[in-house]
Amino acid sequence: MSRLDPPRVSRRSLLSLASMGSFFAAMGAAIAGILRLPNPAVLPGPARRFKLGSPDEFSVGSETVFAEQSLVLFRENEGFYAVSAICTHLGCTVTRSKDGFACPCHGSKFDNAGKVVAGPAPRPLPWLELARGADGQLIVNADNEVPEGTRYRV
Ligand code: FES
């Protein structure tokens, strides 16, 4: 054996090194997991409150699609209501059809009130909370649902 030959490592010391390496890798992963615990895995998104405009802008009997906000605002004699245009199946944006809403992704159909007419959507389209801001404009809070049939009177 010359001085240039690498030192021989016995099987025992190789297994010992491998087990020590595995132990420290597992401890490192466990410590990293423990340190992450105080941080929430899901962060709340931004509030989804949108100004829709002055109530006078919407005539009785009108329906207005707010594509960017994924909702449809209706005005009837009894008041306003807003229906979410996000399908309750997997979240595609529904479109208006002649007798309600239709989802282009998997074919769910909803009536004008958002009730499921054909699946696979498991729930009706949510009705969203309406209010008026200090400036008098209609505001929808897309994070809050209201019972179907709830009208907002101005
Ligand atoms: Fe609408 Fe599947 S996402 S039916």
PDB file of C-alpha atoms and ligand atoms in Angstrom:
ATOM      1  CA  MET A   1       0.000   0.000   0.000  1.00  0.00           C
ATOM      2  CA  SER A   2       1.497   3.332  -1.067  1.00  0.00           C
ATOM      3  CA  ARG A   3       0.954   6.749   0.417  1.00  0.00           C
ATOM      4  CA  LEU A   4      -1.175   7.730  -2.598  1.00  0.00           C
ATOM      5  CA  ASP A   5      -3.728   4.973  -2.099  1.00  0.00           C
ATOM      6  CA  PRO A   6      -6.899   6.142  -0.344  1.00  0.00           C
ATOM      7  CA  PRO A   7      -7.300   4.823   3.167  1.00  0.00           C
ATOM      8  CA  ARG A   8      -9.384   1.713   3.381  1.00  0.00           C
ATOM      9  CA  VAL A   9     -12.796   2.156   4.946  1.00  0.00           C
ATOM     10  CA  SER A  10     -14.216  -0.831   6.678  1.00  0.00           C
ATOM     11  CA  ARG A  11     -17.797  -1.898   6.051  1.00  0.00           C
ATOM     12  CA  ARG A  12     -18.580  -1.232   9.690  1.00  0.00           C
ATOM     13  CA  SER A  13     -17.347   2.355   9.585  1.00  0.00           C
ATOM     14  CA  LEU A  14     -19.109   2.952   6.238  1.00  0.00           C
ATOM     15  CA  LEU A  15     -22.431   1.737   7.697  1.00  0.00           C
ATOM     16  CA  SER A  16     -21.794   3.783  10.796  1.00  0.00           C
ATOM     17  CA  LEU A  17     -21.244   6.917   8.692  1.00  0.00           C
ATOM     18  CA  ALA A  18     -24.370   6.201   6.618  1.00  0.00           C
ATOM     19  CA  SER A  19     -26.516   5.718   9.706  1.00  0.00           C
ATOM     20  CA  MET A  20     -25.157   8.900  11.299  1.00  0.00           C
ATOM     21  CA  GLY A  21     -25.850  10.805   8.074  1.00  0.00           C
ATOM     22  CA  SER A  22     -29.411   9.444   7.940  1.00  0.00           C
ATOM     23  CA  PHE A  23     -29.959  10.332  11.588  1.00  0.00           C
ATOM     24  CA  PHE A  24     -28.830  13.935  11.141  1.00  0.00           C
ATOM     25  CA  ALA A  25     -30.842  14.315   7.905  1.00  0.00           C
ATOM     26  CA  ALA A  26     -33.984  13.083   9.691  1.00  0.00           C
ATOM     27  CA  MET A  27     -33.309  15.395  12.661  1.00  0.00           C
ATOM     28  CA  GLY A  28     -32.807  18.345  10.298  1.00  0.00           C
ATOM     29  CA  ALA A  29     -36.102  17.629   8.531  1.00  0.00           C
ATOM     30  CA  ALA A  30     -37.906  17.263  11.874  1.00  0.00           C
ATOM     31  CA  ILE A  31     -36.482  20.529  13.202  1.00  0.00           C
ATOM     32  CA  ALA A  32     -37.406  22.326   9.949  1.00  0.00           C
ATOM     33  CA  GLY A  33     -40.960  20.981  10.297  1.00  0.00           C
ATOM     34  CA  ILE A  34     -41.189  22.108  13.912  1.00  0.00           C
ATOM     35  CA  LEU A  35     -39.944  25.580  13.018  1.00  0.00           C
ATOM     36  CA  ARG A  36     -42.595  25.860  10.297  1.00  0.00           C
ATOM     37  CA  LEU A  37     -45.478  25.005  12.652  1.00  0.00           C
ATOM     38  CA  PRO A  38     -46.161  28.564  13.852  1.00  0.00           C
ATOM     39  CA  ASN A  39     -46.596  29.734  10.250  1.00  0.00           C
ATOM     40  CA  PRO A  40     -50.031  29.110   8.704  1.00  0.00           C
ATOM     41  CA  ALA A  41     -49.955  26.830   5.683  1.00  0.00           C
ATOM     42  CA  VAL A  42     -52.803  28.739   4.029  1.00  0.00           C
ATOM     43  CA  LEU A  43     -52.733  32.501   4.041  1.00  0.00           C
ATOM     44  CA  PRO A  44     -55.931  34.488   3.776  1.00  0.00           C
ATOM     45  CA  GLY A  45     -56.382  36.127   0.410  1.00  0.00           C
ATOM     46  CA  PRO A  46     -57.277  39.736  -0.109  1.00  0.00           C
ATOM     47  CA  ALA A  47     -60.796  40.768   0.867  1.00  0.00           C
ATOM     48  CA  ARG A  48     -63.167  40.452  -2.052  1.00  0.00           C
ATOM     49  CA  ARG A  49     -65.284  43.559  -1.680  1.00  0.00           C
ATOM     50  CA  PHE A  50     -66.084  45.405  -4.856  1.00  0.00           C
ATOM     51  CA  LYS A  51     -67.886  48.625  -5.669  1.00  0.00           C
ATOM     52  CA  LEU A  52     -70.517  47.964  -8.281  1.00  0.00           C
ATOM     53  CA  GLY A  53     -71.730  51.493  -8.881  1.00  0.00           C
ATOM     54  CA  SER A  54     -74.578  53.726  -7.863  1.00  0.00           C
ATOM     55  CA  PRO A  55     -77.967  51.998  -7.498  1.00  0.00           C
ATOM     56  CA  ASP A  56     -79.411  54.506  -9.992  1.00  0.00           C
ATOM     57  CA  GLU A  57     -77.222  53.018 -12.710  1.00  0.00           C
ATOM     58  CA  PHE A  58     -79.244  49.793 -12.668  1.00  0.00           C
ATOM     59  CA  SER A  59     -82.816  49.868 -13.898  1.00  0.00           C
ATOM     60  CA  VAL A  60     -85.530  47.643 -12.451  1.00  0.00           C
ATOM     61  CA  GLY A  61     -85.509  44.330 -14.311  1.00  0.00           C
ATOM     62  CA  SER A  62     -81.858  44.635 -15.304  1.00  0.00           C
ATOM     63  CA  GLU A  63     -79.096  42.147 -14.865  1.00  0.00           C
ATOM     64  CA  THR A  64     -75.469  43.157 -15.087  1.00  0.00           C
ATOM     65  CA  VAL A  65     -72.576  40.771 -15.510  1.00  0.00           C
ATOM     66  CA  PHE A  66     -69.405  41.746 -13.667  1.00  0.00           C
ATOM     67  CA  ALA A  67     -67.013  39.404 -15.423  1.00  0.00           C
ATOM     68  CA  GLU A  68     -63.914  40.487 -13.545  1.00  0.00           C
ATOM     69  CA  GLN A  69     -65.631  39.947 -10.188  1.00  0.00           C
ATOM     70  CA  SER A  70     -67.373  36.756 -11.381  1.00  0.00           C
ATOM     71  CA  LEU A  71     -70.872  37.754 -10.376  1.00  0.00           C
ATOM     72  CA  VAL A  72     -74.159  38.879 -11.809  1.00  0.00           C
ATOM     73  CA  LEU A  73     -76.127  41.718 -10.235  1.00  0.00           C
ATOM     74  CA  PHE A  74     -79.910  41.664 -10.609  1.00  0.00           C
ATOM     75  CA  ARG A  75     -82.326  44.457  -9.835  1.00  0.00           C
ATOM     76  CA  GLU A  76     -85.975  43.700  -9.326  1.00  0.00           C
ATOM     77  CA  ASN A  77     -88.874  45.607  -7.813  1.00  0.00           C
ATOM     78  CA  GLU A  78     -88.068  43.954  -4.469  1.00  0.00           C
ATOM     79  CA  GLY A  79     -84.435  45.054  -4.523  1.00  0.00           C
ATOM     80  CA  PHE A  80     -80.987  43.984  -5.609  1.00  0.00           C
ATOM     81  CA  TYR A  81     -79.317  40.615  -5.389  1.00  0.00           C
ATOM     82  CA  ALA A  82     -75.962  39.330  -6.576  1.00  0.00           C
ATOM     83  CA  VAL A  83     -75.282  35.742  -7.622  1.00  0.00           C
ATOM     84  CA  SER A  84     -71.772  34.366  -7.825  1.00  0.00           C
ATOM     85  CA  ALA A  85     -70.737  33.160 -11.262  1.00  0.00           C
ATOM     86  CA  ILE A  86     -68.242  30.664  -9.847  1.00  0.00           C
ATOM     87  CA  CYS A  87     -69.362  27.085 -10.318  1.00  0.00           C
ATOM     88  CA  THR A  88     -69.641  25.151  -7.091  1.00  0.00           C
ATOM     89  CA  HIS A  89     -68.199  22.040  -8.710  1.00  0.00           C
ATOM     90  CA  LEU A  90     -64.589  22.963  -9.460  1.00  0.00           C
ATOM     91  CA  GLY A  91     -64.700  26.723  -9.729  1.00  0.00           C
ATOM     92  CA  CYS A  92     -65.104  27.453 -13.423  1.00  0.00           C
ATOM     93  CA  THR A  93     -66.873  30.656 -14.358  1.00  0.00           C
ATOM     94  CA  VAL A  94     -70.443  30.024 -15.427  1.00  0.00           C
ATOM     95  CA  THR A  95     -72.062  31.936 -18.244  1.00  0.00           C
ATOM     96  CA  ARG A  96     -75.607  33.168 -18.599  1.00  0.00           C
ATOM     97  CA  SER A  97     -77.898  30.949 -20.610  1.00  0.00           C
ATOM     98  CA  LYS A  98     -81.442  31.684 -21.653  1.00  0.00           C
ATOM     99  CA  ASP A  99     -82.910  30.045 -18.554  1.00  0.00           C
ATOM    100  CA  GLY A 100     -80.145  30.429 -16.007  1.00  0.00           C
ATOM    101  CA  PHE A 101     -76.448  29.716 -15.860  1.00  0.00           C
ATOM    102  CA  ALA A 102     -74.354  27.069 -17.580  1.00  0.00           C
ATOM    103  CA  CYS A 103     -70.899  25.860 -16.693  1.00  0.00           C
ATOM    104  CA  PRO A 104     -68.660  25.251 -19.703  1.00  0.00           C
ATOM    105  CA  CYS A 105     -66.345  22.873 -17.871  1.00  0.00           C
ATOM    106  CA  HIS A 106     -68.452  19.843 -16.933  1.00  0.00           C
ATOM    107  CA  GLY A 107     -71.926  20.842 -17.967  1.00  0.00           C
ATOM    108  CA  SER A 108     -73.599  21.884 -14.730  1.00  0.00           C
ATOM    109  CA  LYS A 109     -76.704  23.971 -15.201  1.00  0.00           C
ATOM    110  CA  PHE A 110     -78.328  26.365 -12.765  1.00  0.00           C
ATOM    111  CA  ASP A 111     -81.634  28.185 -12.891  1.00  0.00           C
ATOM    112  CA  ASN A 112     -81.935  31.961 -12.646  1.00  0.00           C
ATOM    113  CA  ALA A 113     -81.760  31.800  -8.857  1.00  0.00           C
ATOM    114  CA  GLY A 114     -78.611  29.705  -9.015  1.00  0.00           C
ATOM    115  CA  LYS A 115     -80.246  26.398  -8.020  1.00  0.00           C
ATOM    116  CA  VAL A 116     -78.642  23.298  -9.535  1.00  0.00           C
ATOM    117  CA  VAL A 117     -80.710  21.955 -12.421  1.00  0.00           C
ATOM    118  CA  ALA A 118     -78.109  19.508 -13.718  1.00  0.00           C
ATOM    119  CA  GLY A 119     -74.951  18.216 -12.022  1.00  0.00           C
ATOM    120  CA  PRO A 120     -72.220  17.602 -11.179  1.00  0.00           C
ATOM    121  CA  ALA A 121     -72.281  20.848  -9.185  1.00  0.00           C
ATOM    122  CA  PRO A 122     -73.008  19.893  -5.559  1.00  0.00           C
ATOM    123  CA  ARG A 123     -74.450  23.213  -4.380  1.00  0.00           C
ATOM    124  CA  PRO A 124     -76.356  26.173  -5.798  1.00  0.00           C
ATOM    125  CA  LEU A 125     -74.530  29.300  -6.864  1.00  0.00           C
ATOM    126  CA  PRO A 126     -74.086  31.464  -3.762  1.00  0.00           C
ATOM    127  CA  TRP A 127     -75.943  34.704  -3.291  1.00  0.00           C
ATOM    128  CA  LEU A 128     -73.558  37.393  -2.164  1.00  0.00           C
ATOM    129  CA  GLU A 129     -73.891  40.067   0.493  1.00  0.00           C
ATOM    130  CA  LEU A 130     -74.704  43.564  -0.752  1.00  0.00           C
ATOM    131  CA  ALA A 131     -74.356  46.828   1.114  1.00  0.00           C
ATOM    132  CA  ARG A 132     -73.882  50.507   0.387  1.00  0.00           C
ATOM    133  CA  GLY A 133     -70.675  52.377   0.952  1.00  0.00           C
ATOM    134  CA  ALA A 134     -70.344  55.800   2.531  1.00  0.00           C
ATOM    135  CA  ASP A 135     -70.448  57.281  -0.968  1.00  0.00           C
ATOM    136  CA  GLY A 136     -73.774  55.549  -1.667  1.00  0.00           C
ATOM    137  CA  GLN A 137     -72.386  53.022  -4.105  1.00  0.00           C
ATOM    138  CA  LEU A 138     -73.443  49.395  -4.017  1.00  0.00           C
ATOM    139  CA  ILE A 139     -70.762  47.150  -2.590  1.00  0.00           C
ATOM    140  CA  VAL A 140     -70.675  43.399  -2.877  1.00  0.00           C
ATOM    141  CA  ASN A 141     -68.806  41.297  -0.374  1.00  0.00           C
ATOM    142  CA  ALA A 142     -67.984  38.144  -2.296  1.00  0.00           C
ATOM    143  CA  ASP A 143     -66.650  36.506   0.864  1.00  0.00           C
ATOM    144  CA  ASN A 144     -70.077  36.554   2.545  1.00  0.00           C
ATOM    145  CA  GLU A 145     -73.021  34.528   1.351  1.00  0.00           C
ATOM    146  CA  VAL A 146     -76.609  35.411   2.126  1.00  0.00           C
ATOM    147  CA  PRO A 147     -79.606  33.059   1.986  1.00  0.00           C
ATOM    148  CA  GLU A 148     -81.141  32.634  -1.444  1.00  0.00           C
ATOM    149  CA  GLY A 149     -83.989  35.046  -1.895  1.00  0.00           C
ATOM    150  CA  THR A 150     -82.395  37.830   0.134  1.00  0.00           C
ATOM    151  CA  ARG A 151     -82.931  41.167  -1.550  1.00  0.00           C
ATOM    152  CA  TYR A 152     -81.082  44.348  -0.762  1.00  0.00           C
ATOM    153  CA  ARG A 153     -83.351  47.366  -0.726  1.00  0.00           C
ATOM    154  CA  VAL A 154     -81.955  50.822  -1.332  1.00  0.00           C
TER     155      VAL A 154
HETATM  156 FE1  FES B   1     -68.639  23.606 -13.316  1.00  0.00          FE
HETATM  157 FE2  FES B   1     -67.388  21.296 -13.149  1.00  0.00          FE
HETATM  158  S1  FES B   1     -66.598  23.247 -12.771  1.00  0.00           S
HETATM  159  S2  FES B   1     -69.416  21.654 -13.696  1.00  0.00           S
END
